[in-house]
mmCIF file of C-alpha atoms in Angstrom:
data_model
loop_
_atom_site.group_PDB
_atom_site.id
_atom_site.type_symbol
_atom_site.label_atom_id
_atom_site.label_comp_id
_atom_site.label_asym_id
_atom_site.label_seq_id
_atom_site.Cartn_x
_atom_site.Cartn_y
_atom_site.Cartn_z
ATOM 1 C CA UNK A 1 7.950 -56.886 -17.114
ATOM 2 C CA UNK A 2 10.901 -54.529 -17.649
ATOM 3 C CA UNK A 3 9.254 -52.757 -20.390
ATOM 4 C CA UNK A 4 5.870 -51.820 -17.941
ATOM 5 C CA UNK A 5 8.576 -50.033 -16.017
ATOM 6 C CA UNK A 6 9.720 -47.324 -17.979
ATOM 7 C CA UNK A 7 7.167 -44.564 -17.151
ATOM 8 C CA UNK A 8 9.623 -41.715 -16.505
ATOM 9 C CA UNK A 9 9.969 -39.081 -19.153
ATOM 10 C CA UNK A 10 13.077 -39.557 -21.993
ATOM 11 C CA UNK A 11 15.953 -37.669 -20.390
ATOM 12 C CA UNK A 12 15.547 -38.433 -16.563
ATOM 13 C CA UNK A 13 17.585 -41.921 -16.900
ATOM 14 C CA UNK A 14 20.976 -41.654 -15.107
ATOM 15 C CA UNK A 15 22.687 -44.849 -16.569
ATOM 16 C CA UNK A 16 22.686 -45.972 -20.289
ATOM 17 C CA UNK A 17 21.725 -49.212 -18.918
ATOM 18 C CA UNK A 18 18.080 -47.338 -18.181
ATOM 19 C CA UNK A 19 17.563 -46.357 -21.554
ATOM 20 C CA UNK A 20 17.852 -49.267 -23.323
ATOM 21 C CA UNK A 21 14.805 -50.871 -24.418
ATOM 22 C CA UNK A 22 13.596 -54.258 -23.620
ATOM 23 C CA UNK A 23 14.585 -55.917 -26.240
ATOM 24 C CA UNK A 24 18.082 -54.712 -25.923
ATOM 25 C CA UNK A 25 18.700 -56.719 -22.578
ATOM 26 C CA UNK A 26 20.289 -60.535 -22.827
ATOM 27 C CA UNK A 27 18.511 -63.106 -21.491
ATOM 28 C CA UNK A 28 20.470 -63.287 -18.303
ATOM 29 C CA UNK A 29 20.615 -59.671 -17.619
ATOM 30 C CA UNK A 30 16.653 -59.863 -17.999
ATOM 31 C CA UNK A 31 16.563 -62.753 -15.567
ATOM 32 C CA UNK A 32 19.277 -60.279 -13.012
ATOM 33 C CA UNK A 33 17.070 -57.293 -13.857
ATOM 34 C CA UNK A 34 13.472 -59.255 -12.227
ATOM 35 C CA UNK A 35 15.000 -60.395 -9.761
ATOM 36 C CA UNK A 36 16.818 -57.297 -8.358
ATOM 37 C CA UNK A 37 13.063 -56.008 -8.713
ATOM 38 C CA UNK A 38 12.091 -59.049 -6.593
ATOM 39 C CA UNK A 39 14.518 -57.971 -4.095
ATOM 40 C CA UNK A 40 13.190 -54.155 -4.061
ATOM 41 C CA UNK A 41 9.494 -55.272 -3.626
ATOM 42 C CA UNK A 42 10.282 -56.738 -0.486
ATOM 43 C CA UNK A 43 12.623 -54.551 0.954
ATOM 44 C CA UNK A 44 14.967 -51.280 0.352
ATOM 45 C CA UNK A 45 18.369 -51.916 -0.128
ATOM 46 C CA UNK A 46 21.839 -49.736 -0.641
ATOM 47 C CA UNK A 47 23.414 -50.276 -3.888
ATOM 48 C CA UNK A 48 26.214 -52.434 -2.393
ATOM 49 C CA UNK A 49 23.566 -54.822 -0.439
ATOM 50 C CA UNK A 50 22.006 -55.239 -4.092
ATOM 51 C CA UNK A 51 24.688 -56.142 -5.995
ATOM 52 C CA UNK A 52 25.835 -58.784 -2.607
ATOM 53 C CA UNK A 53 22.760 -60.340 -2.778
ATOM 54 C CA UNK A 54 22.712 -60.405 -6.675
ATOM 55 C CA UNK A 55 25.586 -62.086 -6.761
ATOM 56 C CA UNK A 56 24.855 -64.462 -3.839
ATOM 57 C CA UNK A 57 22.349 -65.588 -6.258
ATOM 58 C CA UNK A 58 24.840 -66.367 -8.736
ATOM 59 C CA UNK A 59 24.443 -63.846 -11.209
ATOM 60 C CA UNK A 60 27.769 -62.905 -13.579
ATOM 61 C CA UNK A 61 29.239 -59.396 -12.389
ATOM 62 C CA UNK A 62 28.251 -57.854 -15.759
ATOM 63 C CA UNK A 63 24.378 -58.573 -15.132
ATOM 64 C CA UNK A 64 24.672 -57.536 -11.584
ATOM 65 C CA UNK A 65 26.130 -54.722 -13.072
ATOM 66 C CA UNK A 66 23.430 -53.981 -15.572
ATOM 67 C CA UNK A 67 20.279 -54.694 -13.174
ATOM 68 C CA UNK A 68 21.989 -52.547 -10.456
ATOM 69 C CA UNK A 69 22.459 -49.782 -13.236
ATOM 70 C CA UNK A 70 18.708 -50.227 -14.102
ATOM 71 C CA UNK A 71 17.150 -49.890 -10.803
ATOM 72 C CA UNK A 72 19.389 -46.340 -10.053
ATOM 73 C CA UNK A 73 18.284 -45.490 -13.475
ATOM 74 C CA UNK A 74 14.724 -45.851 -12.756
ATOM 75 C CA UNK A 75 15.266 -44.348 -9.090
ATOM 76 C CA UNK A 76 14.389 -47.748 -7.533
ATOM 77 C CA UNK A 77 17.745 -47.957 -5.530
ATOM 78 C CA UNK A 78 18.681 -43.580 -4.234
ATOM 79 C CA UNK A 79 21.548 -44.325 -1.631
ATOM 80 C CA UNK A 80 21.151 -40.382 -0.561
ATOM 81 C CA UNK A 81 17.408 -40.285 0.475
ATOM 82 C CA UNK A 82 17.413 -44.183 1.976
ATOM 83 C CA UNK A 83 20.353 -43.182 4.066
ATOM 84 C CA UNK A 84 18.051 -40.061 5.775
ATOM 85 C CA UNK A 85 14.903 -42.357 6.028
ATOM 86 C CA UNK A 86 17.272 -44.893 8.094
ATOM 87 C CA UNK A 87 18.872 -42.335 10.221
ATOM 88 C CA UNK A 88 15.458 -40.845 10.840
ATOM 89 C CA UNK A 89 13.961 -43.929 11.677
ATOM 90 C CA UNK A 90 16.272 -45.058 13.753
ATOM 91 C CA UNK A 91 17.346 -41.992 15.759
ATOM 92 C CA UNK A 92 13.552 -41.483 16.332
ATOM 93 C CA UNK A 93 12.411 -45.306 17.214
ATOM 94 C CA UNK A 94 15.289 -47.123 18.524
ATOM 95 C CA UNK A 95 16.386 -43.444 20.286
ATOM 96 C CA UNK A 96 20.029 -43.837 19.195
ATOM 97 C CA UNK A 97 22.585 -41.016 19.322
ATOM 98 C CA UNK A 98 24.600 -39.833 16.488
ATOM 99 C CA UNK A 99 27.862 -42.160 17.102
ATOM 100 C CA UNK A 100 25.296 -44.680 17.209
ATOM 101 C CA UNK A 101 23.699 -44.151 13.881
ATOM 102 C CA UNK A 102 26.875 -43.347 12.064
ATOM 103 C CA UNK A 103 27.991 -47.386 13.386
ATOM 104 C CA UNK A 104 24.917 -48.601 12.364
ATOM 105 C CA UNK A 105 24.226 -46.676 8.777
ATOM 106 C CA UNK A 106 27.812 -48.251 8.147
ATOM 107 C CA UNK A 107 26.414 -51.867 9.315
ATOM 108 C CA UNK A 108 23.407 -51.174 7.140
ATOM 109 C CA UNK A 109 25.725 -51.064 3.999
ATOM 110 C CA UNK A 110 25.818 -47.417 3.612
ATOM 111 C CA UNK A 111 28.791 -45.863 2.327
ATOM 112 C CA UNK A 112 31.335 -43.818 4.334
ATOM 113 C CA UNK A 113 31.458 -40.675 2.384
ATOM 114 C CA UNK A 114 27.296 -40.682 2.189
ATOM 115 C CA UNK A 115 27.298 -41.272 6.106
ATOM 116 C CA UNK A 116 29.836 -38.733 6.944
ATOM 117 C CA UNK A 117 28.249 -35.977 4.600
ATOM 118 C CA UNK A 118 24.856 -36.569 6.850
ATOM 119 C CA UNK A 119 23.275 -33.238 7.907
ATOM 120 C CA UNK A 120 22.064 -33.721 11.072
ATOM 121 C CA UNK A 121 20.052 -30.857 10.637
ATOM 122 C CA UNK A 122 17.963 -32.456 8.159
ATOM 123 C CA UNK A 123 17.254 -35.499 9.834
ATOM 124 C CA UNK A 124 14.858 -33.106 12.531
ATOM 125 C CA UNK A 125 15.379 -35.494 15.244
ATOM 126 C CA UNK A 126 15.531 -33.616 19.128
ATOM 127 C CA UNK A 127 18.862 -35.473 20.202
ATOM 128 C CA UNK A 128 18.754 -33.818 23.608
ATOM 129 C CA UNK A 129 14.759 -34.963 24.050
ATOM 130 C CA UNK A 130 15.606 -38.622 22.941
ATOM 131 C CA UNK A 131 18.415 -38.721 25.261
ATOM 132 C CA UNK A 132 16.121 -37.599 28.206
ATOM 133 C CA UNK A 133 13.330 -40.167 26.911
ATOM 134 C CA UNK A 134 16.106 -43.172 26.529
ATOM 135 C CA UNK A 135 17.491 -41.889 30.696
ATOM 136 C CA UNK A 136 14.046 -42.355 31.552
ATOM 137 C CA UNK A 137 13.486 -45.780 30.036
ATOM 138 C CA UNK A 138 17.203 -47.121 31.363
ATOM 139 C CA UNK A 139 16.029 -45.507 35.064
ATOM 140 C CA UNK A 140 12.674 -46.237 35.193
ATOM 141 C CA UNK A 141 12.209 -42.315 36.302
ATOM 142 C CA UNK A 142 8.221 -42.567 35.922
ATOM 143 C CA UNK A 143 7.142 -39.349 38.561
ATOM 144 C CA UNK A 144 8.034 -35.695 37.993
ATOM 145 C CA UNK A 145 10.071 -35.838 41.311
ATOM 146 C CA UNK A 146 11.757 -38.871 40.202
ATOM 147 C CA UNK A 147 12.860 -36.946 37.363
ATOM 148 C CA UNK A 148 13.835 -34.071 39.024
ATOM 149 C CA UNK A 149 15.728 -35.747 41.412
ATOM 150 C CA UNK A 150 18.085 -37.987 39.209
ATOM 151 C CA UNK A 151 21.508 -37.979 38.821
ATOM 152 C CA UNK A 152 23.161 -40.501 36.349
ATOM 153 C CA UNK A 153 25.376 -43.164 37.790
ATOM 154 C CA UNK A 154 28.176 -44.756 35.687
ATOM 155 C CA UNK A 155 26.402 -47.799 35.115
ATOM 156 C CA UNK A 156 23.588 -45.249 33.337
ATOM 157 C CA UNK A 157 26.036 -42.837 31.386
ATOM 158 C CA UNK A 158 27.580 -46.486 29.984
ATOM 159 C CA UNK A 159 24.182 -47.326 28.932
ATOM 160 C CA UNK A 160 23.808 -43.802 27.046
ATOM 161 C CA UNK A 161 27.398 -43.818 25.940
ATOM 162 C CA UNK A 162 26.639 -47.210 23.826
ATOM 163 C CA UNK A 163 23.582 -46.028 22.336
ATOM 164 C CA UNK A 164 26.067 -43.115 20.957
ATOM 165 C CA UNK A 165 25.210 -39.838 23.088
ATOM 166 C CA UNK A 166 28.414 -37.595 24.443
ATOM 167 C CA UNK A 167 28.929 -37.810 28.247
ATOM 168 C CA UNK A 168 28.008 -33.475 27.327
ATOM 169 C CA UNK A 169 24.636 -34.773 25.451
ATOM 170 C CA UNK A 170 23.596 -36.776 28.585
ATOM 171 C CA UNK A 171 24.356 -33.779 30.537
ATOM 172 C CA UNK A 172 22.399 -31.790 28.936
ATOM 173 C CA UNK A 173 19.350 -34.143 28.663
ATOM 174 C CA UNK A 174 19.466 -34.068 32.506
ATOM 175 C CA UNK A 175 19.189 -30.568 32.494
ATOM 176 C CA UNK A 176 16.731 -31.149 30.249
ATOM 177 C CA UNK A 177 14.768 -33.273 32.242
ATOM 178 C CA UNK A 178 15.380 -31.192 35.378
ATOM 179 C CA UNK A 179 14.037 -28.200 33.517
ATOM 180 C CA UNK A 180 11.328 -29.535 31.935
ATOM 181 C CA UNK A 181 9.417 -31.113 35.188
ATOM 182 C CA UNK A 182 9.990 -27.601 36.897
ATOM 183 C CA UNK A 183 7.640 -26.229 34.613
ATOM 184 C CA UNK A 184 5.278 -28.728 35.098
#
């Protein structure tokens, strides 16, 4: 199984552990290696919620080690682009602000450094727009003059506070909303 996986070119391998041929893996760290690609088939993981659940299996550190090595090696485990896919997924279904997603990238098992270096930029996610969409889920604003005519309550700016928007974000979103019916 581990040797049908080496189709990238010689050269593009990151950790010795990717270059070694089949035959070069023990038994064990075979046995670590098929089942971290278990765990990848049915789901992404970080690095660090590989090796937990590696070693929740009962795997030695040094295999854990090893398979985690392969799978980065191969590319089947990339911290970097899994962390933007989350963000983006997140911010853009569950409407969450950026405090939010920075608490639950962490949760997630992201590390700090990767969530802190986020470009927010990159993630092309309309904050302000998903703000106004979450106000009028939370109010059940459903006319133009219902939008036009809302002002937040504390019990609402709570509501957009916990999903991790600045008291200035939800401002703006109600500007936004105000704005945006006017034209209509």
């Amino acid at each position: 199984m581990i040797g049908e996986l080496d189709s990238r070119p010689e050269g593009t391998e990151e950790n010795s552990s990717a270059t070694r041929s089949d035959g070069e893996f023990s038994a064990s760290e075979k046995k670590c290696i098929a089942s971290a690609m278990n765990i990848l088939v049915y789901a992404s993981n970080t690095e660090k919620r590989l090796r937990e659940k590696l070693l929740r299996k009962g795997y030695s550190q040094s295999d854990v080690d090893t398979a985690v090595d392969y799978c980065k090696g191969k590319g089947y485990v990339n911290d970097s682009s899994q962390l933007i896919y989350t963000a983006q997924v997140m911010a853009s279904s569950k409407l969450y602000g950026k405090r939010r997603l920075v608490v639950e990238l962490y949760k997630k098992g992201f590390r700090r450094e990767d969530i802190a270096a986020l470009d927010y930029d990159e993630l092309d996610i309309d904050f302000p727009a998903n703000c106004a969409a979450l106000l009028c889920r939370a109010a059940k604003l459903r006319t133009p003059q219902e939008k036009r005519e809302f002002v937040p309550d504390r019990k609402i700016m709570g509501a957009m506070v916990r999903y991790g928007y600045s008291v200035s974000e939800v401002r703006d979103a109600v500007r936004f909303l105000h704005e945006c019916e006017d034209e209509e």
